CSV table of C-alpha atoms and ligand atoms in Angstrom, one decimal:
chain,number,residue,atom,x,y,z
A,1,UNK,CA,11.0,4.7,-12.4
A,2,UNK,CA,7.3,4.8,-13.2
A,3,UNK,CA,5.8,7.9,-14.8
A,4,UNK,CA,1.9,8.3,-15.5
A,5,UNK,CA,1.3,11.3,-17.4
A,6,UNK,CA,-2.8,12.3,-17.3
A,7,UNK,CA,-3.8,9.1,-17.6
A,8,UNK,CA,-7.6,8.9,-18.5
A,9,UNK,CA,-9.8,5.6,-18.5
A,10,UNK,CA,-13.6,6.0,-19.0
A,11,UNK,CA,-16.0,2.5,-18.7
A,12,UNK,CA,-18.8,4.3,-20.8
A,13,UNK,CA,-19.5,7.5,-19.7
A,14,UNK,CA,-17.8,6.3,-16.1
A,15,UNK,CA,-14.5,7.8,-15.4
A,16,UNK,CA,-12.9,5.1,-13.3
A,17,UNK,CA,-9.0,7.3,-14.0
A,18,UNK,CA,-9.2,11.1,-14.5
A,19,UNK,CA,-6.2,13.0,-15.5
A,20,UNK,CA,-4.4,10.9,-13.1
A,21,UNK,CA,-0.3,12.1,-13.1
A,22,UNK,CA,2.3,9.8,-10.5
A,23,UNK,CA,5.6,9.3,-10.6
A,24,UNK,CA,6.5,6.3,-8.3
A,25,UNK,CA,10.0,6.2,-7.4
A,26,UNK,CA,12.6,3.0,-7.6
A,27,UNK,CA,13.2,0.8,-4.6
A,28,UNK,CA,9.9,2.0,-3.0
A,29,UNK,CA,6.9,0.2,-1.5
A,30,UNK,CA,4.3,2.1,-3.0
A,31,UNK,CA,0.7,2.1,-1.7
A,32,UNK,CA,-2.0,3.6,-4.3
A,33,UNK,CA,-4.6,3.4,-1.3
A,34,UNK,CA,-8.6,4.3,-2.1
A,35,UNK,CA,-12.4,3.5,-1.6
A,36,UNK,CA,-13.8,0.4,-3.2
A,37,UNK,CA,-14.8,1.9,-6.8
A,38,UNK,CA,-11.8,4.6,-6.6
A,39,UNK,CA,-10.1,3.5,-9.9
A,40,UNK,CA,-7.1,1.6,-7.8
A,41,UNK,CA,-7.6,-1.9,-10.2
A,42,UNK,CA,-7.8,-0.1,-13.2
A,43,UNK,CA,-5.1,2.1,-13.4
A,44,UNK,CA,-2.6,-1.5,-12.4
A,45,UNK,CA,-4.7,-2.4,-15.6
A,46,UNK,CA,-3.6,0.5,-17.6
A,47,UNK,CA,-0.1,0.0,-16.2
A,48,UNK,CA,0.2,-3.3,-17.3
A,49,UNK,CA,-1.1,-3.1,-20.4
A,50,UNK,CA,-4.1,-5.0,-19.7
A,51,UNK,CA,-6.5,-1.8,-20.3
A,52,UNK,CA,-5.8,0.9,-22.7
A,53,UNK,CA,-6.0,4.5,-21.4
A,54,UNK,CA,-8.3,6.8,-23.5
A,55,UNK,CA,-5.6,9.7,-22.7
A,56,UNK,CA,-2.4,9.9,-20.8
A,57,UNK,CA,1.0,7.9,-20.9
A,58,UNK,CA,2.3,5.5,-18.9
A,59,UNK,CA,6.1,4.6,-18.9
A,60,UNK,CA,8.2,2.4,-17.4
A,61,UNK,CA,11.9,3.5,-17.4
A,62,UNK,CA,11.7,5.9,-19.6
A,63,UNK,CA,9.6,3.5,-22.0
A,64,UNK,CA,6.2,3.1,-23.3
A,65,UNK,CA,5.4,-0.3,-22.3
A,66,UNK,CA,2.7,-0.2,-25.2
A,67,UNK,CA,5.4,0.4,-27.5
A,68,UNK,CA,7.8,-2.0,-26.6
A,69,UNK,CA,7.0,-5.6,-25.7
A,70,UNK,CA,10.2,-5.7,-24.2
A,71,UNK,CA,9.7,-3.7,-21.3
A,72,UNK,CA,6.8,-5.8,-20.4
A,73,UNK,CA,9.4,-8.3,-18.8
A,74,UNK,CA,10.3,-5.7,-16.8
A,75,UNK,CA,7.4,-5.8,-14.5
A,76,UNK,CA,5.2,-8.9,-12.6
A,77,UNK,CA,1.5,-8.1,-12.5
A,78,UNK,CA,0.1,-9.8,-9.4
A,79,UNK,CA,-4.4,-9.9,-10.0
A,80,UNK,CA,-6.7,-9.8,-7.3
A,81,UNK,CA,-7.5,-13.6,-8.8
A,82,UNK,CA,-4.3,-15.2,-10.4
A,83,UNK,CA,-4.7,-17.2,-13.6
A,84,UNK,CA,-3.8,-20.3,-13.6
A,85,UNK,CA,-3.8,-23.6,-15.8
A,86,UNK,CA,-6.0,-26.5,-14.3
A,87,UNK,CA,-3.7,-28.5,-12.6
A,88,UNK,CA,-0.8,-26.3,-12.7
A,89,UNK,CA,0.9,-26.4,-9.0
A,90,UNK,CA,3.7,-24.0,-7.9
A,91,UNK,CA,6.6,-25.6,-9.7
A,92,UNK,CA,4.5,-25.4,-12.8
A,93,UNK,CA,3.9,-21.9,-12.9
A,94,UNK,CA,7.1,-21.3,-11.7
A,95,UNK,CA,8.3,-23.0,-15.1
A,96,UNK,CA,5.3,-21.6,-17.1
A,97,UNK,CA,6.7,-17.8,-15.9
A,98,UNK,CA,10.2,-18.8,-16.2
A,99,UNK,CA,9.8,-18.6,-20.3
A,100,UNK,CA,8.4,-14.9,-19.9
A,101,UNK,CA,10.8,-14.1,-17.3
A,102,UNK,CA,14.0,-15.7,-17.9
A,103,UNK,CA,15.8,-14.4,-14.6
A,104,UNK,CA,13.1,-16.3,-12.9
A,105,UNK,CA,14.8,-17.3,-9.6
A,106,UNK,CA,13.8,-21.4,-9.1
A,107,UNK,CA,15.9,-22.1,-6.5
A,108,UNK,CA,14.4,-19.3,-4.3
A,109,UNK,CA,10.7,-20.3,-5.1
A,110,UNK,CA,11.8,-23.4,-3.8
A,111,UNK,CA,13.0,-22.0,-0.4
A,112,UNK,CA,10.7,-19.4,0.1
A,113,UNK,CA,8.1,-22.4,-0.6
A,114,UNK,CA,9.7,-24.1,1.8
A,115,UNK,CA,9.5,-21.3,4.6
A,116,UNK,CA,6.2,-20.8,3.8
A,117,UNK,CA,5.0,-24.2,4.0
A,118,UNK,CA,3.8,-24.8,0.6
A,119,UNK,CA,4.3,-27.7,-1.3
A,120,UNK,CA,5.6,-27.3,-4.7
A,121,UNK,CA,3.8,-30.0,-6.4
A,122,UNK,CA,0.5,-29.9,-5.0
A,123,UNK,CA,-2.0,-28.4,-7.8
A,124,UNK,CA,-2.9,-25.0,-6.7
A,125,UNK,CA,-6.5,-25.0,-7.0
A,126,UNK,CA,-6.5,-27.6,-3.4
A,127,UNK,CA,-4.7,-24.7,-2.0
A,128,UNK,CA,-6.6,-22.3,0.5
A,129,UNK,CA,-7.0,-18.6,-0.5
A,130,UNK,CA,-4.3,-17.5,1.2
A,131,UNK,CA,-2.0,-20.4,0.2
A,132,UNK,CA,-2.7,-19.3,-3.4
A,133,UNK,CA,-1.9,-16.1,-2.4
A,134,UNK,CA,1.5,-16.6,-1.0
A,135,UNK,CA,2.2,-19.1,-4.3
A,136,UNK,CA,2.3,-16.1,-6.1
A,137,UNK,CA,3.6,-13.7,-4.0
A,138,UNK,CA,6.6,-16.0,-4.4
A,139,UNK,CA,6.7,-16.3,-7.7
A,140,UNK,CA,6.2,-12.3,-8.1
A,141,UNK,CA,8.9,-11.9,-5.6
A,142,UNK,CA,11.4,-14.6,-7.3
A,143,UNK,CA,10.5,-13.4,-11.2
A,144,UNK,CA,13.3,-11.2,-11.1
A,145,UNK,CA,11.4,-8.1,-12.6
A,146,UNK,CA,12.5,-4.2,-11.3
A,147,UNK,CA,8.7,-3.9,-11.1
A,148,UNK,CA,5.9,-5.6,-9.0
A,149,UNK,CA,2.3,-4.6,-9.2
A,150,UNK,CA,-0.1,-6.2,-6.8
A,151,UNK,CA,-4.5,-6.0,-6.4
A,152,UNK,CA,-4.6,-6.3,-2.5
A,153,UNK,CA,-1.3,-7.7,-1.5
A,154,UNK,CA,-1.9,-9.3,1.7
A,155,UNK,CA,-5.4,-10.2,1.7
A,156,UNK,CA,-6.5,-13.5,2.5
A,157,UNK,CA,-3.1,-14.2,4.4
A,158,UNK,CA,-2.9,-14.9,7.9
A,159,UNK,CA,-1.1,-12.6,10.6
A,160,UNK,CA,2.3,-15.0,10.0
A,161,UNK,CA,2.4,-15.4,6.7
A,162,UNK,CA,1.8,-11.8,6.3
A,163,UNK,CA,4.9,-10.9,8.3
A,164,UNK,CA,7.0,-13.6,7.2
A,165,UNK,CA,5.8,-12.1,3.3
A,166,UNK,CA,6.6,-9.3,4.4
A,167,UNK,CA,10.3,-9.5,5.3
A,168,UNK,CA,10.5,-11.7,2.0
A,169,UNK,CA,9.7,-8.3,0.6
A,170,UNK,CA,12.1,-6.1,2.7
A,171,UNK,CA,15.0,-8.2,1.7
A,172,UNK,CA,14.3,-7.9,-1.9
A,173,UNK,CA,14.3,-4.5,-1.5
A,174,UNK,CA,17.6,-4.5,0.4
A,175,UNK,CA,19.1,-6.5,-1.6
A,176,UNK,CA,18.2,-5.2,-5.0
A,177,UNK,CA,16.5,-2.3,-7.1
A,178,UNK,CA,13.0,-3.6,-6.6
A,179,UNK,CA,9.7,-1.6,-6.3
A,180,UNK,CA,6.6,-2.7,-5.4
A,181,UNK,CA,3.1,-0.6,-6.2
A,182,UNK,CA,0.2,-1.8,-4.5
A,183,UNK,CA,-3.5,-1.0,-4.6
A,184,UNK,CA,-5.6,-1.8,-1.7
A,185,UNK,CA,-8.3,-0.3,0.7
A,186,UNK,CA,-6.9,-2.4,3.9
A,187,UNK,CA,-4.5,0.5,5.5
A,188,UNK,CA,-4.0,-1.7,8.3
A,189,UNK,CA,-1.9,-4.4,6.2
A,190,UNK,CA,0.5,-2.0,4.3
A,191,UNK,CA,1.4,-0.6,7.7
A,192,UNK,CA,5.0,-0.4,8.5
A,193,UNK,CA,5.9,-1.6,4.8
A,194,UNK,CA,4.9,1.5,2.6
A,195,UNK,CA,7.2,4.2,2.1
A,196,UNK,CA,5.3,6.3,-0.2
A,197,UNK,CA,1.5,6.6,-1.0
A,198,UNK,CA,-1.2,7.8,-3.8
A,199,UNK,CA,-4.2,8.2,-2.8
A,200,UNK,CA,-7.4,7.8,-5.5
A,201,UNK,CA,-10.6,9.2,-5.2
A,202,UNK,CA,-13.2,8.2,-7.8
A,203,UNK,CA,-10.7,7.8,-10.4
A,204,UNK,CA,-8.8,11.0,-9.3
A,205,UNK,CA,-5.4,11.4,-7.4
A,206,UNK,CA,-6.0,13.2,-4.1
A,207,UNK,CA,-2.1,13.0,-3.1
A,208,UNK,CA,0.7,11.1,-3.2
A,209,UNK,CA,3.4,11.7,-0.3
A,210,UNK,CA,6.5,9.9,1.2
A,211,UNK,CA,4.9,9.1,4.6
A,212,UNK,CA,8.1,10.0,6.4
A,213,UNK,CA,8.4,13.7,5.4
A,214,UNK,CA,4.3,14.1,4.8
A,215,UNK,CA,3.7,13.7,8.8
A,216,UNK,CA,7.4,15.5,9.7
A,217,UNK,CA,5.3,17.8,11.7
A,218,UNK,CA,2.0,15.9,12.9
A,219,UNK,CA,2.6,14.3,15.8
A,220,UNK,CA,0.0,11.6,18.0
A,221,UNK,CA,0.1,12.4,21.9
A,222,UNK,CA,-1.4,9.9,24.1
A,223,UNK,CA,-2.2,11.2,27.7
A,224,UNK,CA,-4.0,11.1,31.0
A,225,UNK,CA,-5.6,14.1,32.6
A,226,UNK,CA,-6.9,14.2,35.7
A,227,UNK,CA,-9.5,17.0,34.1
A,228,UNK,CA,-11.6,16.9,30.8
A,229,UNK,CA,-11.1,21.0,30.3
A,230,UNK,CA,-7.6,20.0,30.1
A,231,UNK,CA,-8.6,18.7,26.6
A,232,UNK,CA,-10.7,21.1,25.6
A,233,UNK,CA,-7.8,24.0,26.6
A,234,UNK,CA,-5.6,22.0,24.3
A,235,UNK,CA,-8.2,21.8,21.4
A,236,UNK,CA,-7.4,25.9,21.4
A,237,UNK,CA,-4.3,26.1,22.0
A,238,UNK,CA,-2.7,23.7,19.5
A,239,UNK,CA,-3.0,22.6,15.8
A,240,UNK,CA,-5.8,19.9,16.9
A,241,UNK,CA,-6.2,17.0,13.7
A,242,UNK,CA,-8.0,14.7,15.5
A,243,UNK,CA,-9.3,13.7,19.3
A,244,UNK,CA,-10.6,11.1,21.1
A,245,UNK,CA,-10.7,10.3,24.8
A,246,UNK,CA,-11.6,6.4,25.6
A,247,UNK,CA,-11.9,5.9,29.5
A,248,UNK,CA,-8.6,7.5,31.2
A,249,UNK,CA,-6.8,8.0,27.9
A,250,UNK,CA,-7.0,10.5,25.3
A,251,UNK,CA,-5.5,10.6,21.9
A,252,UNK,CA,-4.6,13.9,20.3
A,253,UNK,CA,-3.2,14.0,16.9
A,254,UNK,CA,-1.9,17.4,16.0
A,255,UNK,CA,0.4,19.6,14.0
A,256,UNK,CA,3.0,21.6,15.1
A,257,UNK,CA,6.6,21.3,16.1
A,258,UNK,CA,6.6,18.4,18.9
A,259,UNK,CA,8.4,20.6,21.4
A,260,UNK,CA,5.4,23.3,21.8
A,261,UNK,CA,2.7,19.9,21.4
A,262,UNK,CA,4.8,18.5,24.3
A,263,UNK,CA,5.1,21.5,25.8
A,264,UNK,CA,1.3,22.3,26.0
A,265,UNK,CA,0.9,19.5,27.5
A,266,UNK,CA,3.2,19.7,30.2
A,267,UNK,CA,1.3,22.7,31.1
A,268,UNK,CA,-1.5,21.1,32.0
A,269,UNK,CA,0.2,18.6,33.9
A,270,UNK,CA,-0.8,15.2,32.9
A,271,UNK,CA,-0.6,11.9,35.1
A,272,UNK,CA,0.8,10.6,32.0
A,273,UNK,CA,1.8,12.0,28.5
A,274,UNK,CA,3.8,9.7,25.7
A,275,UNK,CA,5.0,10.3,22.0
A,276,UNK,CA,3.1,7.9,19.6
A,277,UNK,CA,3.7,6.5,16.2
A,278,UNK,CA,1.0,7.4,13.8
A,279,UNK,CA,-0.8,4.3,11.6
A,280,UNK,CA,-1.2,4.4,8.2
A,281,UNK,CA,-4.9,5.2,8.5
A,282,UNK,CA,-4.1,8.4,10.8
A,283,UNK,CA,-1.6,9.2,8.0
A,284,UNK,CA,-3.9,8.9,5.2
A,285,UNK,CA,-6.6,10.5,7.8
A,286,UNK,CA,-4.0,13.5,7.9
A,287,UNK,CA,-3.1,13.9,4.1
A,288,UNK,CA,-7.2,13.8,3.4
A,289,UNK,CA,-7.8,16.7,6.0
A,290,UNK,CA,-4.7,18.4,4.6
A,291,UNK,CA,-5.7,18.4,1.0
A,292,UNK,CA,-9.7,19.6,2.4
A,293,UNK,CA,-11.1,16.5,2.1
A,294,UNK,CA,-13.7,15.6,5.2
A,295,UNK,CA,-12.5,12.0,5.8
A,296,UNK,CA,-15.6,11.4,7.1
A,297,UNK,CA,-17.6,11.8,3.6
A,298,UNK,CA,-15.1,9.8,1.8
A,299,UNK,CA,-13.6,7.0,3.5
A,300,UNK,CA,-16.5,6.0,6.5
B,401,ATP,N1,-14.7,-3.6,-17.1
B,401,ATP,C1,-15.5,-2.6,-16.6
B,401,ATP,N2,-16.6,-2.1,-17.2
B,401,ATP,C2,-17.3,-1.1,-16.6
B,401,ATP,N3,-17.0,-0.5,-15.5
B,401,ATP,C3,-15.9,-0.9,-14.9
B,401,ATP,C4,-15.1,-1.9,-15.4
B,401,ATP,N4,-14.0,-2.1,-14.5
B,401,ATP,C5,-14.2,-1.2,-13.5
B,401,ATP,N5,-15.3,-0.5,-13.7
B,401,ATP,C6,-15.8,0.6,-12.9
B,401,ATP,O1,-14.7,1.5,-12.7
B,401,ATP,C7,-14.7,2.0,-11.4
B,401,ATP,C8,-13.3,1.7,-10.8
B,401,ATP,O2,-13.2,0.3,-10.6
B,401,ATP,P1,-11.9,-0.3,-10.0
B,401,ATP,O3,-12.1,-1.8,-10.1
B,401,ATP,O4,-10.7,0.3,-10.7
B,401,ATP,O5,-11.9,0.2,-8.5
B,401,ATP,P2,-11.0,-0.2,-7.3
B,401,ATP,O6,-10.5,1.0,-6.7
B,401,ATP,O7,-10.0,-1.2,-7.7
B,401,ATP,O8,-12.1,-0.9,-6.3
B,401,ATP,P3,-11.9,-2.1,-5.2
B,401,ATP,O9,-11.2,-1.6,-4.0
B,401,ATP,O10,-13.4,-2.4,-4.9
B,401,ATP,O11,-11.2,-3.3,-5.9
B,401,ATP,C9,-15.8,1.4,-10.7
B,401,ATP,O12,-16.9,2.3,-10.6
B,401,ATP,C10,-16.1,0.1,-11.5
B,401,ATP,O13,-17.5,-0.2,-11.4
């Protein structure tokens, strides 16, 4: 488990992490989600040791990574930019990081380099952003570490490599005690992979959740009337997050229990009502409003 106590970071008189306090549970997918500028970088700095906090603690399985070099192999530290050497291809850094991380998996760098397409002897820096990208997303995945942290997982990949990284993630997770934090600004690629999220807002933590139980009781209606007061009845009558009508179809997000939502709704008798899944964005739309934050002034 991963427990920041009041963690602190100032860049001159620039607070980039105020009084920040997370614990991120094991075998999650953890999205520490923010503004460009929130403090999302430099707290994965902090974490893995790359930074010094000016106040707080930071430990990893009970331990104080700063105090003992030892847990420092328990985690792999994915940059927004990788390091690495010249020439260096894939099966180079995979031996490089095989010294620091002796339960560094070769054979499944191989395969998943495989899947991927890559080519394990080709030097890195001829490979595409994205190819470099998924390079070290495999060797993060195969260093064998409890811990990943990642700066923008996904970016730069395209929509199949994403998915096929991805389930390459899920299985780890299935098949061991693996958690992944992740800072990024892109809610649209941790969708349907994180399980829990923090959310920063210039250097501070607005609220972390597990998105299962945070929306247990906000629910997105999608609907046809064949009358516009219809909407503006149900703006009174129920819990109303969000709402926005485009052509025939209007969305309504709101909070309640989803028998009275439905309910409502029957009332007015749509051509057409449906049950939605919420995205991430509407999620971390809902914790902002919840916590009396105007999404508006801080995210758009
Ligand atoms: N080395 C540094 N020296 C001075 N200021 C810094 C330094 N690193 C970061 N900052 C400042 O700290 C704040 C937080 O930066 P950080 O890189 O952590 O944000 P972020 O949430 O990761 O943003 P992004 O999504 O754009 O990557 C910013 O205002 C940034 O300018």
């Amino acid at each position: 488990m991963i427990e920041l106590y009041n963690l602190t970071k100032y860049f001159g008189s620039l607070c980039a992490v105020n009084h920040v306090s997370l614990t991120i549970p094991d075998g999650n997918f953890f999205g520490l989600l923010g503004t460009n500028g929130a403090g999302k970088s430099t707290l994965l700095k902090i974490l893995s040791g790359i930074l010094t906090a000016d106040e707080g603690t930071v430990k990893i399985d009970g331990v104080s990574p700063s105090l003992c070099a030892d847990s420092k192999q328990s985690f792999f530290c994915l940059p927004d930019e990788p390091y690495y050497f010249p020439n260096a291809s894939l099966e180079t850094m995979a031996q490089f990081y095989k010294r620091q991380y002796p339960n560094l998996d070769t054979d499944s760098v191989s395969y998943m380099a495989e899947a991927l397409n890559l080519d394990m002897c080709f030097p890195l820096r001829t490979f595409s952003k994205g190819m470099k990208r998924q390079a070290f997303l495999i060797l993060a995945l195969c260093a064998g570490t409890r811990y990943v942290f990642c700066d923008e997982v996904f970016d730069g990949l395209d929509p199949i490599a994403t998915k096929l990284m991805k389930n390459l993630f899920r299985q780890e997770m299935t098949r061991r005690n693996f958690t992944v934090l992740v800072a990024s600004h892109k809610l649209d690629a941790l969708q349907d992979i994180c399980q829990n999220i923090g959310i920063l807002h210039k250097g501070g933590l607005i609220t972390s959740a597990d998105i299962s139980h945070s929306t247990a009781d906000v629910y997105k209606m999608q609907c046809v009337f064949s009358s516009k007061e219809s909407i503006e009845e149900l703006r009174k009558e129920l819990y109303v997050i969000h709402c926005h009508t485009d052509g025939y179809f209007s969305t309504i997000i709101a909070k309640g229990d989803l028998q009275t939502i439905q309910q409502k709704i029957q009332e007015k008798h749509p051509v057409f009502s449906e049950n939605i899944s919420l995205t991430l964005e509407e999620i971390f739309m809902t914790q902002m409003e919840e916590n009396g934050y105007d999404i508006r002034k801080v995210f758009l």
